[in-house]
mmCIF file of C-alpha atoms in Angstrom:
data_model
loop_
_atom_site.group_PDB
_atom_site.id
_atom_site.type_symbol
_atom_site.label_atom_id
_atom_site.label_comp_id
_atom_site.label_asym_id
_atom_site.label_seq_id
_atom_site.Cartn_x
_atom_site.Cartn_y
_atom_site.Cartn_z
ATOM 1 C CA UNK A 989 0.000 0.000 0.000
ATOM 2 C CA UNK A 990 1.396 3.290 -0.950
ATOM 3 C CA UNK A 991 1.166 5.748 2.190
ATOM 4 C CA UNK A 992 1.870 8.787 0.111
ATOM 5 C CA UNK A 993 2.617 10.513 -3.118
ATOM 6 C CA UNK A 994 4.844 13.144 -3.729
ATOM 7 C CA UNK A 995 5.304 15.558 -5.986
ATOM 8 C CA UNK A 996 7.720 17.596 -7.194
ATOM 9 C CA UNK A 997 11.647 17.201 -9.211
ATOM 10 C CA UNK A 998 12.276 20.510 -6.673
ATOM 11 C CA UNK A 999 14.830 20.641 -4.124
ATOM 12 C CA UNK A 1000 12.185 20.500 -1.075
ATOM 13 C CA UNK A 1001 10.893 17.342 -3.377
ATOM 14 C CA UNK A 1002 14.049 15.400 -3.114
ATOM 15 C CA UNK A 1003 14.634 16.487 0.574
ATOM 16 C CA UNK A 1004 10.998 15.383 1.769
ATOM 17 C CA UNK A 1005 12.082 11.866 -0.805
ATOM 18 C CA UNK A 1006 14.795 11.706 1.319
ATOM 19 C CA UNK A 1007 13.113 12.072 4.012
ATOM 20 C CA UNK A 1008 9.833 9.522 3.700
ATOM 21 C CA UNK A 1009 12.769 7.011 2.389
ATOM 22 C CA UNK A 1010 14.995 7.197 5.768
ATOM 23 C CA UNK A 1011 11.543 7.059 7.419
ATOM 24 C CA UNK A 1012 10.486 3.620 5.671
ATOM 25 C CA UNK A 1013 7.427 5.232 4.372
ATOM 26 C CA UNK A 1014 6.088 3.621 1.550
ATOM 27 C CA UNK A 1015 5.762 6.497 -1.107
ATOM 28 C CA UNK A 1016 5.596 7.318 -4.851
ATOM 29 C CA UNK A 1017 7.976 10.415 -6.200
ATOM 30 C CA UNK A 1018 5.961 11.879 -9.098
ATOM 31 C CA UNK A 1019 8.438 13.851 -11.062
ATOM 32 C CA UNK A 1020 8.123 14.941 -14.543
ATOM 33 C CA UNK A 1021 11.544 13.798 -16.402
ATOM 34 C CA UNK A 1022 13.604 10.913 -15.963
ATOM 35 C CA UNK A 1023 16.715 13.381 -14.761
ATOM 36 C CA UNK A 1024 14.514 14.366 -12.354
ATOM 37 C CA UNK A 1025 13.859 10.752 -11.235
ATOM 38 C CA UNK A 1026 17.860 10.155 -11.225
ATOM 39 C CA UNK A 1027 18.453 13.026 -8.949
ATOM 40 C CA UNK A 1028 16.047 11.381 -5.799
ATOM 41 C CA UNK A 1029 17.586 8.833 -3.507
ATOM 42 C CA UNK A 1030 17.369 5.356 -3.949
ATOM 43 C CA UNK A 1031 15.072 3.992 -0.655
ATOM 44 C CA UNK A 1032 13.653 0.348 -0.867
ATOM 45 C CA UNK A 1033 10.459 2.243 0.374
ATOM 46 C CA UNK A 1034 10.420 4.714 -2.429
ATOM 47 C CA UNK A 1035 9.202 4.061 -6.125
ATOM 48 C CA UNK A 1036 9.825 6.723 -8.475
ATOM 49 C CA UNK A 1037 7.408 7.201 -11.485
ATOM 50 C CA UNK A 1038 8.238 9.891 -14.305
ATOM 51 C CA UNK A 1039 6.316 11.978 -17.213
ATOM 52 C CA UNK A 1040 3.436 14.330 -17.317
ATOM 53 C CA UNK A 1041 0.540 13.352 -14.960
ATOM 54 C CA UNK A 1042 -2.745 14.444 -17.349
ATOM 55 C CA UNK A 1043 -5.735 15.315 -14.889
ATOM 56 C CA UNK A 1044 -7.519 11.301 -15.989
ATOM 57 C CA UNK A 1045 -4.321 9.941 -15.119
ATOM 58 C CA UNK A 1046 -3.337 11.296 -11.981
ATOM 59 C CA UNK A 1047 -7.183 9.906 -11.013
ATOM 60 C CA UNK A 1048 -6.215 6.293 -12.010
ATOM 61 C CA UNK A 1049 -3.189 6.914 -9.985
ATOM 62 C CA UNK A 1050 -4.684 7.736 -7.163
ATOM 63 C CA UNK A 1051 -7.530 5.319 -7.560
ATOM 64 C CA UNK A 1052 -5.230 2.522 -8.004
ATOM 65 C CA UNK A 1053 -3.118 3.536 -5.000
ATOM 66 C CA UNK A 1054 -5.423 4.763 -2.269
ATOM 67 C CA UNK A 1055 -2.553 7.512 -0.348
ATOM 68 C CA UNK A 1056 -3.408 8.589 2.933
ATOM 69 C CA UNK A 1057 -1.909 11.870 1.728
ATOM 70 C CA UNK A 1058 -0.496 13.700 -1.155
ATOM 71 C CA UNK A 1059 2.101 16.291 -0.571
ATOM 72 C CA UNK A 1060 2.630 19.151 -3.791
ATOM 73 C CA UNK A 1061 6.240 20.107 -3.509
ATOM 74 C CA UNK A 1062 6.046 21.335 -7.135
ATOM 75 C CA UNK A 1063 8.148 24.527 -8.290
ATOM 76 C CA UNK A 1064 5.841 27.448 -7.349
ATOM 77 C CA UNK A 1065 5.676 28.420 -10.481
ATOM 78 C CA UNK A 1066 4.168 24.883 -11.642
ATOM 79 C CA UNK A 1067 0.053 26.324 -11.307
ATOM 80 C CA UNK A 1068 -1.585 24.176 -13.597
ATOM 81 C CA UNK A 1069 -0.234 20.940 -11.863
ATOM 82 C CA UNK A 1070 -0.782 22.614 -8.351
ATOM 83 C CA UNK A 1071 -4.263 23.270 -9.486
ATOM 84 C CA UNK A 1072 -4.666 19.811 -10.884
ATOM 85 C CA UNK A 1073 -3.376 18.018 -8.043
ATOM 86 C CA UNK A 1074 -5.500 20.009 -5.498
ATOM 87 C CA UNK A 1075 -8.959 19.600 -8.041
ATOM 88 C CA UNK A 1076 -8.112 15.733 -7.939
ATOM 89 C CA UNK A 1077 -7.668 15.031 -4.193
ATOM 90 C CA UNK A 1078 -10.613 17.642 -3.362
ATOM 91 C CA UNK A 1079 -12.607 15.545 -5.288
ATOM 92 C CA UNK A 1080 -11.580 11.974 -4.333
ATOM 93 C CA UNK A 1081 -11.564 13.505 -0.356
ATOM 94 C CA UNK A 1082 -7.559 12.015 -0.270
ATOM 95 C CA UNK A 1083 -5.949 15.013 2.688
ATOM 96 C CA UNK A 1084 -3.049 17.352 0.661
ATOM 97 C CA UNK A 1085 -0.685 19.665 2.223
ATOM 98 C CA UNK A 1086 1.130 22.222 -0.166
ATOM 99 C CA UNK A 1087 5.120 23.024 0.018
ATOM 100 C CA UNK A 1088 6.062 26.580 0.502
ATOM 101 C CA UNK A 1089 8.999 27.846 -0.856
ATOM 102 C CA UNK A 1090 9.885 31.091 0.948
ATOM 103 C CA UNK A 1091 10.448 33.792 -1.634
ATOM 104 C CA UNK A 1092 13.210 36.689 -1.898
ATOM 105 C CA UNK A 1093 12.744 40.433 -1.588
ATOM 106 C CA UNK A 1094 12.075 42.311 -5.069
ATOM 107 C CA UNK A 1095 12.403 45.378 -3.505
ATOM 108 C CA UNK A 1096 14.422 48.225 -5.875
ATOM 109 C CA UNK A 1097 13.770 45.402 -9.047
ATOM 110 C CA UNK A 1098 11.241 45.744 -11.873
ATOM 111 C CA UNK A 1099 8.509 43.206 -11.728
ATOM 112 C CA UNK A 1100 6.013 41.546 -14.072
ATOM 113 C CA UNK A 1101 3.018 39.636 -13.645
ATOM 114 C CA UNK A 1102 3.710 37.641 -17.295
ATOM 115 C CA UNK A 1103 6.074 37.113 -19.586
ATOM 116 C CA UNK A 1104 4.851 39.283 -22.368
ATOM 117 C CA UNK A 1105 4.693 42.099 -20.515
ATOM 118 C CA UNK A 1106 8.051 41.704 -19.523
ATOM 119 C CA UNK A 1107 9.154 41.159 -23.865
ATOM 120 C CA UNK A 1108 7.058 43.631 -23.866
ATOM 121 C CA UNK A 1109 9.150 45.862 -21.886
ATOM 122 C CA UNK A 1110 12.459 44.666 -23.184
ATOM 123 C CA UNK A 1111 11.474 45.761 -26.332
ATOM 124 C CA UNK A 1112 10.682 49.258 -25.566
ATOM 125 C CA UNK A 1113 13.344 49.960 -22.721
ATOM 126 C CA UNK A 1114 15.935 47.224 -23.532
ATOM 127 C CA UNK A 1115 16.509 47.871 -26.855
ATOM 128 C CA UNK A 1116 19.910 46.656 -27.897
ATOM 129 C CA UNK A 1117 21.117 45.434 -24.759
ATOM 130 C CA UNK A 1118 22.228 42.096 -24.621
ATOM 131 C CA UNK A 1119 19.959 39.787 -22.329
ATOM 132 C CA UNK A 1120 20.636 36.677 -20.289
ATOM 133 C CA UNK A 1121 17.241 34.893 -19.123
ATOM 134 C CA UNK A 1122 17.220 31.863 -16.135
ATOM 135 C CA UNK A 1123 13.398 31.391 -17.071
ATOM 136 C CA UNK A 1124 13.883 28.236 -17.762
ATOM 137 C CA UNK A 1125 13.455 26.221 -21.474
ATOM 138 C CA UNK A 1126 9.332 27.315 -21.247
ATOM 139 C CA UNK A 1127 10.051 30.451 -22.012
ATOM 140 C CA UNK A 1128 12.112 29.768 -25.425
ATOM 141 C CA UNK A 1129 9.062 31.596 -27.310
ATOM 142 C CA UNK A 1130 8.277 34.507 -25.535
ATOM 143 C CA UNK A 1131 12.105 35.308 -25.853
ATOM 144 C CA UNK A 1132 11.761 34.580 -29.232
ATOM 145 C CA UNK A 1133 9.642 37.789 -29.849
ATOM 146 C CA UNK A 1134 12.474 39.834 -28.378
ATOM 147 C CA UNK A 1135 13.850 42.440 -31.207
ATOM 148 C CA UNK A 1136 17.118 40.545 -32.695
ATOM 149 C CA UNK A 1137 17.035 37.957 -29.854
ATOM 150 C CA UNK A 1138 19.055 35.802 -31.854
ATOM 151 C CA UNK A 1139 22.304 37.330 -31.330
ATOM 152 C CA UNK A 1140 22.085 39.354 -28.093
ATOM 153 C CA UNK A 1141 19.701 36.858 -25.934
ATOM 154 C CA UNK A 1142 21.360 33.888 -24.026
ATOM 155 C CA UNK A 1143 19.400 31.591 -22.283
ATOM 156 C CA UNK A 1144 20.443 28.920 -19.251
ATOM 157 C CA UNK A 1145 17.839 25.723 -19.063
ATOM 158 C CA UNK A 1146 17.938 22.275 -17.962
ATOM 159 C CA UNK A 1147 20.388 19.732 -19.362
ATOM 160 C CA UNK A 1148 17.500 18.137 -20.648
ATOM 161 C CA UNK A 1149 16.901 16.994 -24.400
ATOM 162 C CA UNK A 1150 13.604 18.159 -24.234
ATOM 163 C CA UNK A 1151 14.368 21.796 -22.711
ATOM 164 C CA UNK A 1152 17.386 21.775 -25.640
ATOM 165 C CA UNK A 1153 14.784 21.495 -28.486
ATOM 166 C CA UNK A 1154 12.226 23.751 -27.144
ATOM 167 C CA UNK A 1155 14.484 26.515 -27.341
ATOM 168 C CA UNK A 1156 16.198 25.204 -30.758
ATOM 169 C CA UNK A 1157 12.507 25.330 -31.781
ATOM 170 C CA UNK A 1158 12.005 28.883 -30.678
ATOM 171 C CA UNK A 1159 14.955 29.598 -32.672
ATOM 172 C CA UNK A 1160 17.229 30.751 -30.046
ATOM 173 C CA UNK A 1161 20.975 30.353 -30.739
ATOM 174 C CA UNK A 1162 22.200 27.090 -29.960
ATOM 175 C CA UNK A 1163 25.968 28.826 -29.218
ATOM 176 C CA UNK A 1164 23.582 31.388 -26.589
ATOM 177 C CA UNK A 1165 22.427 28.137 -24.831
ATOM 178 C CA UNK A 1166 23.588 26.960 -21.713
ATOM 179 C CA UNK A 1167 22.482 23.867 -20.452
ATOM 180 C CA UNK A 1168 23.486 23.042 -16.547
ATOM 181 C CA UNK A 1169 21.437 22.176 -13.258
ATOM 182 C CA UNK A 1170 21.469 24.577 -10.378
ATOM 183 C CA UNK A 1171 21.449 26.898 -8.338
ATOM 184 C CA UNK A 1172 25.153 27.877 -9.162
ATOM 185 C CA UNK A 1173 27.025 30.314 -6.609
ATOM 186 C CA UNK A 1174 27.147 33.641 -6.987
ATOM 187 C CA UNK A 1175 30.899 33.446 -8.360
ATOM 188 C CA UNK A 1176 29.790 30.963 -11.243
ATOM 189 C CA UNK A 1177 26.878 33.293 -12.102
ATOM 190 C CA UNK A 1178 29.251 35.942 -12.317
ATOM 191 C CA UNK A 1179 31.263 34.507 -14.698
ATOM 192 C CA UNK A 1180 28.756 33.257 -16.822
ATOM 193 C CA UNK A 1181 27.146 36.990 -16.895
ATOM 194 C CA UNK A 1182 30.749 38.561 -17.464
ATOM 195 C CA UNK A 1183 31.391 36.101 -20.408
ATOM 196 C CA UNK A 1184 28.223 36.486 -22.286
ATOM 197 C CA UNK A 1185 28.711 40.522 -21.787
ATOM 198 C CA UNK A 1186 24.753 40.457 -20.445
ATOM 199 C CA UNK A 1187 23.593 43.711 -19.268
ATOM 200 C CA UNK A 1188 20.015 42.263 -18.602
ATOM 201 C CA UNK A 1189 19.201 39.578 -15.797
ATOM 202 C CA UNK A 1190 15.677 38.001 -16.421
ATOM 203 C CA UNK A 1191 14.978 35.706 -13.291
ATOM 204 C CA UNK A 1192 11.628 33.860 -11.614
ATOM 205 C CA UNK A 1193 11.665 34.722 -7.884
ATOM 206 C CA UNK A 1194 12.822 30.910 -7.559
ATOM 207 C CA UNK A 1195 14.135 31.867 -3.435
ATOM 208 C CA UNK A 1196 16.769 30.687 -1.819
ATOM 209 C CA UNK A 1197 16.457 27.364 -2.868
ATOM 210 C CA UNK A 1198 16.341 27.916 -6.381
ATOM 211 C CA UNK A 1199 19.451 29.921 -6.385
ATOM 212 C CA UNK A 1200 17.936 33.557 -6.560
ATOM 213 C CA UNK A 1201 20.477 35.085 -4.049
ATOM 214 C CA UNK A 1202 23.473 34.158 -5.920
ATOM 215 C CA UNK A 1203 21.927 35.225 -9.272
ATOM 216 C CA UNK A 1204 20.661 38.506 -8.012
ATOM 217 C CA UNK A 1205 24.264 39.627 -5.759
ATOM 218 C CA UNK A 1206 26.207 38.449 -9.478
ATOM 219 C CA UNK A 1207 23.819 40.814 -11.581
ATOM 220 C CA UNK A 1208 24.086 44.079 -9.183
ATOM 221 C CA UNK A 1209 28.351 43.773 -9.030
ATOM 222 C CA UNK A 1210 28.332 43.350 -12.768
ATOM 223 C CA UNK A 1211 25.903 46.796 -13.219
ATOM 224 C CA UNK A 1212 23.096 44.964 -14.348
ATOM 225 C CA UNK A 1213 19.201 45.543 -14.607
ATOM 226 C CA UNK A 1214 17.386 43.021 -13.172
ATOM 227 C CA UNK A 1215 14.063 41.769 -14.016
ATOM 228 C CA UNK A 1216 11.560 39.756 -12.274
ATOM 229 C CA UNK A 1217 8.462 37.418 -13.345
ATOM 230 C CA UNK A 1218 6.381 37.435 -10.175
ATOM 231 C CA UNK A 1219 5.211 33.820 -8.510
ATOM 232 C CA UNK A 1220 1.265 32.753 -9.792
ATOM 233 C CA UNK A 1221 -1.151 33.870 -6.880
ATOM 234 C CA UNK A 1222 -1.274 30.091 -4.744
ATOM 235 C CA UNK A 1223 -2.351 28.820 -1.408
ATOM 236 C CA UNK A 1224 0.782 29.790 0.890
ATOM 237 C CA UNK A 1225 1.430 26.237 2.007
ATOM 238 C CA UNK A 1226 3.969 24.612 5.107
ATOM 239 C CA UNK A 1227 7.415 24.409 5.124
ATOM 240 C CA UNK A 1228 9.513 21.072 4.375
ATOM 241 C CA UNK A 1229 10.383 20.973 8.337
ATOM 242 C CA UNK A 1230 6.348 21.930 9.072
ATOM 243 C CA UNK A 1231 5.750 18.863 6.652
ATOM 244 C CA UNK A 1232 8.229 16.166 7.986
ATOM 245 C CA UNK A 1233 6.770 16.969 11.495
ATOM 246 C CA UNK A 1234 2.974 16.412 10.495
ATOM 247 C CA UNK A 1235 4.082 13.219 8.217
ATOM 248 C CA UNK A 1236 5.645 11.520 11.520
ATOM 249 C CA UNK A 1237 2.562 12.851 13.572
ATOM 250 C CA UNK A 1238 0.255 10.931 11.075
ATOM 251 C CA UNK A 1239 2.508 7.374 11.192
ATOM 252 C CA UNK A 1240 2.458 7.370 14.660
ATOM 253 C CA UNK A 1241 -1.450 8.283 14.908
ATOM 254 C CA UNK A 1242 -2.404 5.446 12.681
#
């Protein structure tokens, strides 16, 4: 009987894996790529299923497994699976706690609520400036529609095949692409902004687990503007430590 599935290829993800596996919890990892799966540790009481989870499928998941709980420790910019995940165990009545991922201050940064308003300002106010982007693969076409984004926008994603094509797709450069896992210190981002000549920082407000720190303290000593695509409006959720406590709360209830 699985006691629990967990979502989320995030750093809290693999921590709270960790975590249920040291614990002898038996558990399913959802994560979306098989890199993803590769990165969680290896726990006789852990199985680890990968690809997209389709609302009809993540039913007949849960149908077939019957959790006592599901736990979302998706990247907090994943909404549409958050919103799945919380529509599917609302309706099947199966208790779900959310993962919060405290953010960083924006203060003295310019911030956008999409991603075409932020092209949109980048075409106006950046003109000619040449633009480094940690939005991840996803946003390959929106910076696409940037004014000669072939030669002066770089892009860092995944060192997955599928992020690789999505922005060869979009027609980004493949000689602007860097492909590497995070976060990276503040010295690497550094040197990776100094190389490319960037004078333009585009960054999610991934927190201190996603590496925003170092990515933010690199852009300001290099001069830099920095610009930020604001977190989807979600339920505020626990903490990984608030989580781990109520998990061990509920095995020793049962």
């Amino acid at each position: 009987m699985t006691e629990i599935i967990l979502f989320g290829g995030t750093a809290e993800g693999r921590e709270l894996a960790g975590f249920l596996g040291k614990n002898n919890i038996n558990s399913i990892v959802s994560v979306v790529s098989s890199y993803g799966g590769s990165l969680v540790s290896d726990y006789p009481s852990l199985k680890v299923r990968t690809g997209i989870l389709p609302e009809e499928d993540m039913r007949q998941l849960f149908k077939t497994e019957m959790p006592d709980l599901i736990i979302d420790a998706t990247h907090p910019y994943a909404a549409s699976i958050s919103s799945t995940i919380k529509t599917v165990s609302t309706d099947m009545s199966i208790d779900t706690i959310s993962i919060y991922r405290e953010g960083s201050s924006s203060e003295g940064y310019i911030c956008f609520d999409s991603l075409d308003e932020m092209i949109s300002y980048l075409n106006t106010r950046g003109k000619g400036k040449t633009i480094y982007s940690t939005l991840g693969a996803k946003a390959s076409d929106g910076l696409s529609k940037i004014h000669d984004y072939e030669k002066r926008v770089f892009t860092r994603i995944l060192p997955l095949e599928k992020s690789l094509h999505m922005a060869i797709e979009a027609g980004l450069s493949p000689g602007n692409i860097t492909c590497m896992q995070g976060p990276f210190s503040e010295e690497l981002n550094e040197a990776m902004f100094r190389h490319t000549g960037a004078e333009i920082l585009l960054t999610k407000d991934s927190g201190k687990a996603g590496g925003f720190p170092e990515k933010v303290k690199a852009a300001e000593k290099l001069g830099m503007e920095v610009l930020i695509l604001r977190r989807p409006e979600t339920n505020p959720g626990i903490t990984v430590e608030e989580a781990e406590d109520l998990i061990l709360k509920r095995v020793r209830d049962k």
